Short mmCIF file of C-alpha atoms in Angstrom, two decimals:
data_model
loop_
_atom_site.label_atom_id
_atom_site.label_comp_id
_atom_site.label_asym_id
_atom_site.label_seq_id
_atom_site.Cartn_x
_atom_site.Cartn_y
_atom_site.Cartn_z
CA MET A 19 68.86 150.45 99.10
CA ARG A 20 68.36 147.01 97.66
CA SER A 21 72.13 146.51 97.41
CA LEU A 22 72.55 147.60 101.04
CA LEU A 23 69.98 145.03 102.15
CA ARG A 24 71.81 142.37 100.18
CA LEU A 25 75.04 143.28 101.97
CA LEU A 26 73.48 143.31 105.45
CA PRO A 27 73.37 139.50 105.95
CA VAL A 28 76.99 139.34 104.85
CA CYS A 29 77.98 141.98 107.41
CA VAL A 30 76.03 140.21 110.14
CA LEU A 31 77.69 136.92 109.22
CA ALA A 32 81.13 138.54 109.34
CA PHE A 33 80.35 140.06 112.73
CA LEU A 34 79.18 136.72 114.10
CA LEU A 35 82.32 134.97 112.81
CA ALA A 36 84.52 137.64 114.39
CA LEU A 37 82.61 137.31 117.65
CA ALA A 38 83.01 133.54 117.61
CA ALA A 39 86.74 133.91 116.96
CA GLY A 40 86.99 136.30 119.85
CA ILE A 41 85.16 133.95 122.16
CA GLY A 42 87.46 131.08 121.13
CA SER A 43 90.60 133.10 121.72
CA ALA A 44 89.56 133.98 125.24
CA GLY A 45 91.06 130.64 126.28
CA ALA A 46 94.63 129.57 125.53
CA GLN A 47 96.92 132.30 124.21
CA SER A 48 100.44 132.36 122.77
CA SER A 49 103.25 134.76 123.52
CA VAL A 50 106.81 135.10 122.25
CA VAL A 51 109.89 135.80 124.36
CA GLY A 52 112.76 137.17 122.31
CA PRO A 53 116.49 137.31 123.04
CA GLY A 54 117.24 139.23 126.20
CA GLU A 55 113.61 139.26 127.36
CA SER A 56 112.52 137.52 130.55
CA ILE A 57 111.04 134.06 130.29
CA GLN A 58 109.94 134.24 133.93
CA LYS A 59 107.94 137.43 133.32
CA ALA A 60 106.12 135.69 130.47
CA VAL A 61 105.35 132.71 132.71
CA ASN A 62 104.11 135.01 135.47
CA ALA A 63 101.81 136.81 133.01
CA ALA A 64 100.49 133.63 131.39
CA ASP A 65 97.18 132.02 132.16
CA PRO A 66 96.75 128.27 132.55
CA GLY A 67 96.84 126.62 129.14
CA ASP A 68 98.94 129.32 127.45
CA THR A 69 101.87 128.61 125.15
CA ILE A 70 105.10 130.57 125.55
CA VAL A 71 107.52 130.44 122.62
CA VAL A 72 111.11 131.31 123.50
CA ARG A 73 113.77 132.39 121.00
CA GLY A 74 117.42 133.28 121.35
CA VAL A 75 119.89 132.97 124.23
CA HIS A 76 118.78 133.56 127.83
CA ARG A 77 120.71 133.53 131.10
CA GLU A 78 118.10 132.94 133.76
CA ASP A 79 116.31 130.31 135.83
CA VAL A 80 112.59 129.71 135.43
CA ILE A 81 109.90 128.18 137.65
CA ILE A 82 106.45 127.07 136.48
CA ARG A 83 103.70 126.49 139.03
CA LYS A 84 100.65 126.99 136.81
CA ASN A 85 98.65 124.23 135.13
CA GLY A 86 98.77 123.77 131.39
CA ILE A 87 101.73 126.01 130.57
CA LYS A 88 103.52 124.98 127.38
CA LEU A 89 107.06 126.35 127.35
CA ARG A 90 108.46 125.79 123.88
CA GLY A 91 111.92 126.69 122.65
CA ASP A 92 112.36 127.78 119.05
CA ASP A 93 116.14 127.74 118.56
CA ALA A 94 116.30 128.77 122.23
CA VAL A 95 119.24 128.43 124.62
CA ILE A 96 119.27 128.75 128.40
CA GLU A 97 122.69 129.31 129.95
CA ALA A 98 123.52 129.48 133.63
CA PRO A 99 122.70 132.88 135.10
CA PRO A 100 125.21 134.67 137.34
CA ARG A 101 125.05 132.90 140.67
CA ALA A 102 123.65 135.96 142.44
CA LYS A 103 120.76 136.05 139.97
CA ALA A 104 119.84 132.36 140.25
CA ASP A 105 116.95 133.23 142.52
CA SER A 106 114.04 130.94 141.67
CA PRO A 107 112.81 128.87 144.63
CA CYS A 108 114.39 125.81 142.99
CA SER A 109 117.80 127.42 142.61
CA ARG A 110 117.70 128.79 146.14
CA LEU A 111 116.97 125.31 147.48
CA VAL A 112 119.31 123.04 145.52
CA GLY A 113 121.57 125.25 143.41
CA PRO A 114 121.13 126.84 139.98
CA GLU A 115 118.62 125.06 137.73
CA ALA A 116 117.39 126.17 134.31
CA ILE A 117 113.71 125.17 134.42
CA CYS A 118 111.74 123.70 137.28
CA VAL A 119 108.10 122.67 137.41
CA TRP A 120 106.68 122.45 140.91
CA GLY A 121 103.37 121.53 142.45
CA ASP A 122 102.46 122.08 146.08
CA PHE A 123 104.82 120.38 148.53
CA ASN A 124 106.80 121.00 151.68
CA ILE A 125 110.34 121.84 150.58
CA LYS A 126 111.78 120.52 153.85
CA THR A 127 110.07 117.10 153.83
CA GLY A 128 109.18 116.67 150.15
CA LYS A 129 105.62 115.68 151.10
CA LEU A 130 102.68 116.91 149.06
CA THR A 131 100.69 119.74 150.68
CA GLY A 132 98.24 120.35 147.83
CA PRO A 133 97.52 119.47 144.22
CA ARG A 134 100.17 118.50 141.71
CA VAL A 135 100.77 120.97 138.91
CA SER A 136 99.31 119.44 135.75
CA ASP A 137 99.70 119.37 131.96
CA VAL A 138 102.92 121.38 131.78
CA SER A 139 105.28 120.78 128.86
CA VAL A 140 108.90 121.87 128.30
CA SER A 141 110.32 121.33 124.83
CA GLY A 142 112.89 122.50 122.32
CA PHE A 143 115.56 124.05 124.57
CA THR A 144 119.32 123.74 124.59
CA ILE A 145 120.60 124.01 128.17
CA ARG A 146 124.30 124.49 128.81
CA GLY A 147 126.91 126.06 131.03
CA PHE A 148 125.57 125.09 134.49
CA LYS A 149 128.63 124.45 136.68
CA ILE A 150 127.34 123.96 140.25
CA LYS A 151 126.42 120.40 141.24
CA GLY A 152 124.06 121.46 144.02
CA LYS A 153 124.12 122.84 147.53
CA GLY A 154 123.13 121.83 151.03
CA GLY A 155 123.62 118.16 150.23
CA ASN A 156 121.05 118.38 147.41
CA GLU A 157 121.57 117.43 143.78
CA ALA A 158 120.67 120.01 141.16
CA PHE A 159 119.15 119.16 137.76
CA VAL A 160 118.86 121.59 134.91
CA ILE A 161 115.24 120.49 134.31
CA ASP A 162 113.58 119.63 137.62
CA VAL A 163 109.96 118.45 137.85
CA TYR A 164 108.44 117.74 141.26
CA ALA A 165 104.83 117.07 142.24
CA ALA A 166 103.49 117.11 138.68
CA ARG A 167 100.80 115.27 136.75
CA ASN A 168 100.75 114.66 132.99
CA ALA A 169 103.92 116.69 132.50
CA THR A 170 106.13 116.22 129.43
CA VAL A 171 109.78 117.08 128.82
CA VAL A 172 110.42 116.48 125.13
CA GLY A 173 113.04 117.30 122.54
CA ASN A 174 115.54 119.22 124.66
CA ARG A 175 119.34 119.23 124.42
CA VAL A 176 121.17 119.16 127.75
CA ILE A 177 124.85 119.56 127.00
CA GLY A 178 127.94 119.34 129.21
CA ASN A 179 126.53 120.54 132.54
CA VAL A 180 127.93 119.61 135.97
CA PRO A 181 124.50 119.09 137.61
CA GLY A 182 122.18 116.33 136.43
CA GLY A 183 120.01 116.40 133.33
CA ILE A 184 116.30 115.80 133.96
CA ALA A 185 114.67 114.84 137.28
CA PHE A 186 111.08 113.83 138.09
CA GLY A 187 109.91 113.32 141.67
CA LYS A 188 106.51 112.72 143.31
CA SER A 189 104.95 112.86 139.85
CA VAL A 190 102.38 110.73 138.00
CA ASN A 191 101.64 109.94 134.34
CA THR A 192 104.63 111.87 132.98
CA THR A 193 106.83 111.56 129.89
CA ILE A 194 110.52 112.19 129.21
CA ALA A 195 111.08 111.72 125.48
CA LYS A 196 113.42 112.49 122.59
CA ASN A 197 115.90 114.47 124.68
CA HIS A 198 119.62 114.49 123.93
CA ILE A 199 121.61 114.56 127.16
CA VAL A 200 125.40 114.72 127.21
CA GLY A 201 127.48 114.68 130.40
CA SER A 202 130.95 116.03 131.02
CA PRO A 203 133.96 114.68 132.92
CA LYS A 204 132.85 116.88 135.84
CA THR A 205 129.25 115.64 135.93
CA VAL A 206 128.52 114.14 139.34
CA THR A 207 124.97 112.80 139.10
CA LYS A 208 122.42 111.28 136.73
CA GLY A 209 121.35 112.01 133.20
CA ILE A 210 117.69 111.19 133.89
CA THR A 211 116.31 110.30 137.31
CA VAL A 212 112.79 109.33 138.40
CA GLY A 213 112.00 108.85 142.08
CA GLY A 214 110.18 110.00 145.15
CA ASP A 215 107.28 107.59 144.62
CA SER A 216 106.71 108.73 141.04
CA ARG A 217 104.30 106.50 139.13
CA ASN A 218 103.62 105.61 135.51
CA THR A 219 106.55 107.50 134.00
CA LYS A 220 107.62 106.92 130.39
CA VAL A 221 111.29 107.45 129.52
CA VAL A 222 111.41 106.87 125.77
CA ASN A 223 113.62 107.53 122.76
CA ASN A 224 116.22 109.62 124.57
CA VAL A 225 119.95 109.70 123.89
CA VAL A 226 122.14 109.84 127.02
CA ARG A 227 125.89 109.67 126.71
CA SER A 228 129.19 110.43 128.40
CA TYR A 229 128.03 110.33 132.03
CA PRO A 230 131.26 109.26 133.77
CA GLU A 231 132.18 106.43 136.12
CA GLY A 232 130.09 106.60 139.30
CA THR A 233 127.08 108.16 137.55
CA ASN A 234 124.05 106.69 135.80
CA ALA A 235 122.47 107.52 132.47
CA ILE A 236 118.97 106.64 133.73
CA ASP A 237 118.22 106.10 137.42
CA PHE A 238 115.10 105.01 139.32
CA GLU A 239 114.73 105.25 143.07
CA GLU A 240 111.36 104.42 144.63
CA ALA A 241 109.65 104.70 141.26
CA ILE A 242 106.61 102.59 140.40
CA ASN A 243 105.60 101.23 136.98
CA THR A 244 108.21 103.07 134.94
CA THR A 245 108.72 102.27 131.25
CA VAL A 246 112.18 102.75 129.72
CA ALA A 247 112.01 102.10 125.99
CA GLY A 248 113.97 102.84 122.85
CA ASN A 249 116.73 104.85 124.50
CA ASP A 250 120.29 105.00 123.22
CA LEU A 251 122.74 104.98 126.17
CA ILE A 252 126.38 105.34 125.17
CA GLY A 253 129.54 105.47 127.26
CA ASN A 254 127.98 106.04 130.70
CA GLY A 255 128.92 104.67 134.12
CA VAL A 256 125.71 102.63 134.37
CA GLY A 257 123.10 102.55 131.60
CA VAL A 258 119.92 101.89 133.64
CA PHE A 259 120.08 101.76 137.46
CA VAL A 260 117.00 100.46 139.32
CA GLU A 261 117.23 100.73 143.11
CA GLN A 262 115.55 101.37 146.43
CA ASN A 263 112.30 99.49 146.01
CA SER A 264 111.44 100.58 142.50
CA THR A 265 108.91 98.03 141.22
CA GLY A 266 107.15 97.22 137.99
CA THR A 267 109.89 98.64 135.79
CA LYS A 268 109.82 97.77 132.08
CA ILE A 269 113.16 98.09 130.28
CA LEU A 270 112.40 97.52 126.61
CA SER A 271 114.40 97.70 123.38
CA ASN A 272 117.16 100.00 124.56
CA ASP A 273 120.63 100.10 123.02
CA ILE A 274 123.22 100.25 125.83
CA SER A 275 126.89 100.30 124.88
CA ARG A 276 130.32 100.97 126.36
CA SER A 277 129.17 101.36 129.97
CA SER A 278 132.16 101.68 132.29
CA SER A 279 130.40 99.59 134.95
CA VAL A 280 127.06 97.91 134.14
CA GLY A 281 124.53 98.08 131.32
CA ILE A 282 121.47 97.37 133.53
CA TYR A 283 121.75 97.16 137.32
CA MET A 284 118.87 96.21 139.64
CA GLU A 285 118.64 95.85 143.41
CA GLY A 286 115.87 95.78 146.03
CA PRO A 287 115.33 94.78 148.68
CA LYS A 288 111.68 94.62 147.59
CA PRO A 289 110.89 92.45 144.55
CA VAL A 290 111.52 94.50 141.42
CA ASN A 291 108.95 92.62 139.30
CA ALA A 292 110.84 93.96 136.31
CA LYS A 293 110.58 93.09 132.63
CA VAL A 294 113.85 93.42 130.72
CA VAL A 295 113.04 92.63 127.11
CA GLY A 296 114.66 93.16 123.73
CA ASN A 297 117.67 95.22 124.79
CA ASN A 298 121.07 95.24 123.08
CA ILE A 299 123.83 95.50 125.69
CA SER A 300 127.51 95.47 124.76
CA GLY A 301 131.02 96.64 125.44
CA GLY A 302 131.08 96.90 129.25
CA PRO A 303 132.17 94.89 132.29
CA TRP A 304 128.70 93.46 133.08
CA GLY A 305 125.75 93.48 130.72
CA ILE A 306 123.13 92.90 133.44
CA PHE A 307 123.83 92.74 137.18
CA ILE A 308 121.06 91.86 139.67
CA THR A 309 121.40 91.49 143.45
CA ASP A 310 119.27 91.65 146.61
CA THR A 311 115.92 91.36 144.85
CA HIS A 312 113.43 88.90 143.43
CA ARG A 313 111.05 88.25 140.57
CA GLY A 314 111.16 89.43 137.01
CA SER A 315 111.55 88.43 133.40
CA ILE A 316 114.74 88.78 131.34
CA ALA A 317 113.81 87.84 127.77
CA GLY A 318 114.91 88.30 124.19
CA ASN A 319 117.95 90.45 124.95
CA GLN A 320 121.24 90.45 123.05
CA VAL A 321 124.10 90.65 125.54
CA HIS A 322 127.52 90.50 123.95
CA ASP A 323 131.14 91.61 124.03
CA ASN A 324 131.26 92.28 127.77
CA CYS A 325 133.44 90.67 130.45
CA ALA A 326 130.27 88.95 131.72
CA GLY A 327 126.81 88.81 130.21
CA MET A 328 124.55 88.48 133.26
CA PHE A 329 125.29 88.20 136.99
CA PHE A 330 122.70 87.17 139.56
CA GLU A 331 124.78 87.52 142.73
CA ALA A 332 123.42 86.67 146.18
CA PHE A 333 124.89 87.29 149.60
CA LYS A 334 123.75 85.95 152.97
CA ALA A 335 121.64 88.99 153.82
CA GLU A 336 120.95 89.91 150.18
CA PRO A 337 119.28 86.99 148.36
CA VAL A 338 118.45 87.02 144.68
CA GLY A 339 116.17 84.74 142.68
CA GLY A 340 112.85 84.04 141.07
CA PHE A 341 113.75 85.44 137.65
CA GLU A 342 112.77 83.88 134.32
CA VAL A 343 115.65 84.19 131.86
CA LYS A 344 114.33 83.12 128.46
CA GLY A 345 115.27 83.40 124.83
CA ASN A 346 118.29 85.63 125.27
CA THR A 347 121.37 85.60 123.03
CA VAL A 348 124.46 85.82 125.23
CA GLU A 349 127.63 85.61 123.20
CA ASN A 350 131.28 86.55 122.92
CA ASN A 351 131.58 87.94 126.42
CA THR A 352 135.33 87.58 126.30
CA ARG A 353 136.64 90.92 127.57
CA SER A 354 138.94 90.83 130.59
CA CYS A 355 138.06 92.89 133.67
CA ARG A 356 140.75 93.27 136.34
CA ALA A 357 140.61 93.50 140.11
CA ALA A 358 142.44 96.82 140.16
CA GLN A 359 139.29 98.43 138.78
CA PHE A 360 136.47 96.02 139.67
CA ASP A 361 137.62 94.33 142.92
CA ARG A 362 137.75 90.99 141.10
CA ASN A 363 139.22 89.42 137.98
CA PHE A 364 136.54 88.06 135.65
CA SER A 365 136.13 87.17 132.01
CA GLY A 366 134.33 84.73 129.70
CA ILE A 367 131.05 84.42 131.62
CA GLY A 368 127.67 84.18 129.90
CA ILE A 369 125.08 83.88 132.70
CA ALA A 370 126.20 83.41 136.32
CA LEU A 371 123.89 82.25 139.12
CA LEU A 372 126.05 82.91 142.18
CA GLY A 373 124.12 81.73 145.23
CA ALA A 374 120.86 82.48 143.40
CA SER A 375 117.67 80.49 143.97
CA GLY A 376 114.55 79.62 142.02
CA MET A 377 115.92 80.77 138.69
CA GLU A 378 114.60 79.49 135.35
CA LEU A 379 117.01 79.58 132.40
CA THR A 380 115.27 78.29 129.27
CA GLY A 381 115.74 78.61 125.54
CA ASN A 382 118.77 80.87 125.68
CA HIS A 383 121.55 80.83 123.08
CA LEU A 384 125.02 81.03 124.64
CA SER A 385 128.16 80.94 122.54
CA GLY A 386 131.74 82.15 122.47
CA ASN A 387 131.92 83.00 126.16
CA VAL A 388 135.62 82.27 126.63
CA PRO A 389 137.95 84.08 129.05
CA SER A 390 140.74 86.27 127.72
CA GLY A 391 142.23 87.00 131.13
CA PRO A 392 142.31 85.70 134.72
CA THR A 393 138.98 84.68 136.23
CA ALA A 394 137.82 82.53 139.13
CA VAL A 395 135.22 80.85 136.94
CA SER A 396 133.95 80.96 133.37
CA GLY A 397 131.38 79.31 131.12
CA GLY A 398 128.19 79.78 129.16
CA VAL A 399 126.14 79.18 132.33
CA VAL A 400 127.77 79.18 135.77
CA VAL A 401 125.89 77.86 138.82
CA SER A 402 127.91 78.09 142.04
CA THR A 403 128.56 79.79 145.30
CA ASP A 404 130.24 83.15 144.81
CA PRO A 405 133.88 82.38 143.96
CA PHE A 406 134.88 86.03 143.82
CA PHE A 407 134.21 87.08 147.42
CA GLY A 408 134.22 83.71 149.17
CA GLY A 409 130.44 83.63 149.39
CA THR A 410 128.79 80.81 151.30
CA THR A 411 125.24 81.16 149.92
CA LYS A 412 124.54 78.05 147.88
CA PRO A 413 122.54 78.02 144.64
CA THR A 414 119.27 76.16 145.11
CA ASN A 415 116.29 75.08 143.03
CA ASN A 416 117.55 76.56 139.79
CA SER A 417 116.47 75.13 136.42
CA VAL A 418 118.71 75.21 133.35
CA ILE A 419 116.54 73.69 130.63
CA GLY A 420 116.58 73.57 126.84
CA ASN A 421 119.38 76.04 126.21
CA HIS A 422 121.65 76.03 123.15
CA PHE A 423 125.42 76.24 123.69
CA GLY A 424 128.48 76.50 121.53
CA ARG A 425 132.16 77.35 121.95
CA ASN A 426 131.99 78.31 125.63
CA LYS A 427 134.64 77.31 128.15
CA PRO A 428 132.89 75.24 129.36
CA ASP A 429 129.29 75.39 128.19
CA ILE A 430 127.97 74.70 131.70
CA PHE A 431 129.86 74.95 134.98
CA TRP A 432 128.37 73.80 138.29
CA ASP A 433 130.41 73.59 141.48
CA GLU A 434 127.97 70.88 142.72
CA SER A 435 126.91 72.98 145.68
CA GLY A 436 123.32 73.53 146.71
CA SER A 437 120.28 71.35 146.14
CA GLY A 438 117.40 71.12 143.68
CA ASN A 439 119.43 72.42 140.74
CA ARG A 440 118.35 70.84 137.43
CA PHE A 441 120.13 70.67 134.08
CA VAL A 442 117.81 69.14 131.47
CA GLY A 443 117.65 69.06 127.68
CA ASN A 444 120.53 71.41 127.01
CA LEU A 445 122.34 71.19 123.67
CA CYS A 446 125.96 71.47 124.73
CA ASN A 447 129.33 69.78 124.35
CA THR A 448 131.31 70.56 127.51
CA SER A 449 130.35 70.74 131.14
CA VAL A 450 131.80 70.58 134.64
CA PRO A 451 130.93 68.01 135.90
CA SER A 452 130.81 66.13 132.61
CA SER A 453 127.25 64.75 133.00
CA LEU A 454 125.29 67.98 132.43
CA CYS A 455 125.06 67.95 128.62
CA ASN A 456 122.39 65.96 126.77
#
């Protein structure tokens, strides 16, 4: 009897611990989807906050419309389902997609009709074999997130699909990170795209490569306060494309190489207010190309081994200006780009202000920018009207101050057009006209 009484508190304690464990497990649960089993059925059965672990190869399309779902691949592959079985709302609307995450919105107008879906994550999948670019004039993406909040797409491999890689629209406070996205010669759209008035998106530490001419590795359209940092963009049409009134973009410490068109391209017409800092851009026609927009900072970048380092090109109805270009190293942009491919011959240009206004170029290092083929103009810094398309917009109120030059041809070129252009305190040896070096 005495021994039984001694055991009773232990039994009670064990019961209480078991009860507490049971109460705790009444919240988030985990489930496993094995090869050949339905991911969608697991999503349908899950409660908000649940984790679904997927293993093996699956041929289906999946939609998530519940808060807090964590869809995690563990050596998992999603391949394109037979077209007749691609029946999620996403696939019916735009063409077969692997995974889509949707909040409440009108599918005809794209406008929100209710709350965004929140705290969903998609990670650890390999997605391959999707061959249909879209339908009804819509672009398909193998991972498609629309009307979401605090969503993350992390650590996925998107390999050789015809539709785009990862898309976010009408979403806030979201993250696209550590994905490996590889295009194919038949790919017709973007590797990563953020748009539809999305805000506060982070695109970080991704690898995007082999998106062909006419496509973009990373694309922003009407996106606000997006951060693009630490990405490796190799052999794409355009590395980072910022367009259609995207503002507040930060492009930081990316490595962009062998673009077939431009490393970083920005246009407005609204001011982009962009910060382009610490990037390494090489091996393409243009390192940075900016037109039809205003205001931003271009600082501490290494731009080298292109046909041209940076172009700020203005047209009569598309002005450009108001950028601070400071502390960049722009060197050895000697490649030759020909009109047959680029509508103009150009080579040996460091930084060109073509009809630009209100630009500040200070403390940059420009060297070895010498043409290796035909070009209308060349030099470490070029300030002129546009000599390539017969532009008439004159450069005005630009400041070229305290830059370091060496071995350019020439170091500074100015066609003497425009007014208010200043060349002060530059360490250079050659200029046109000859009075611009100190």
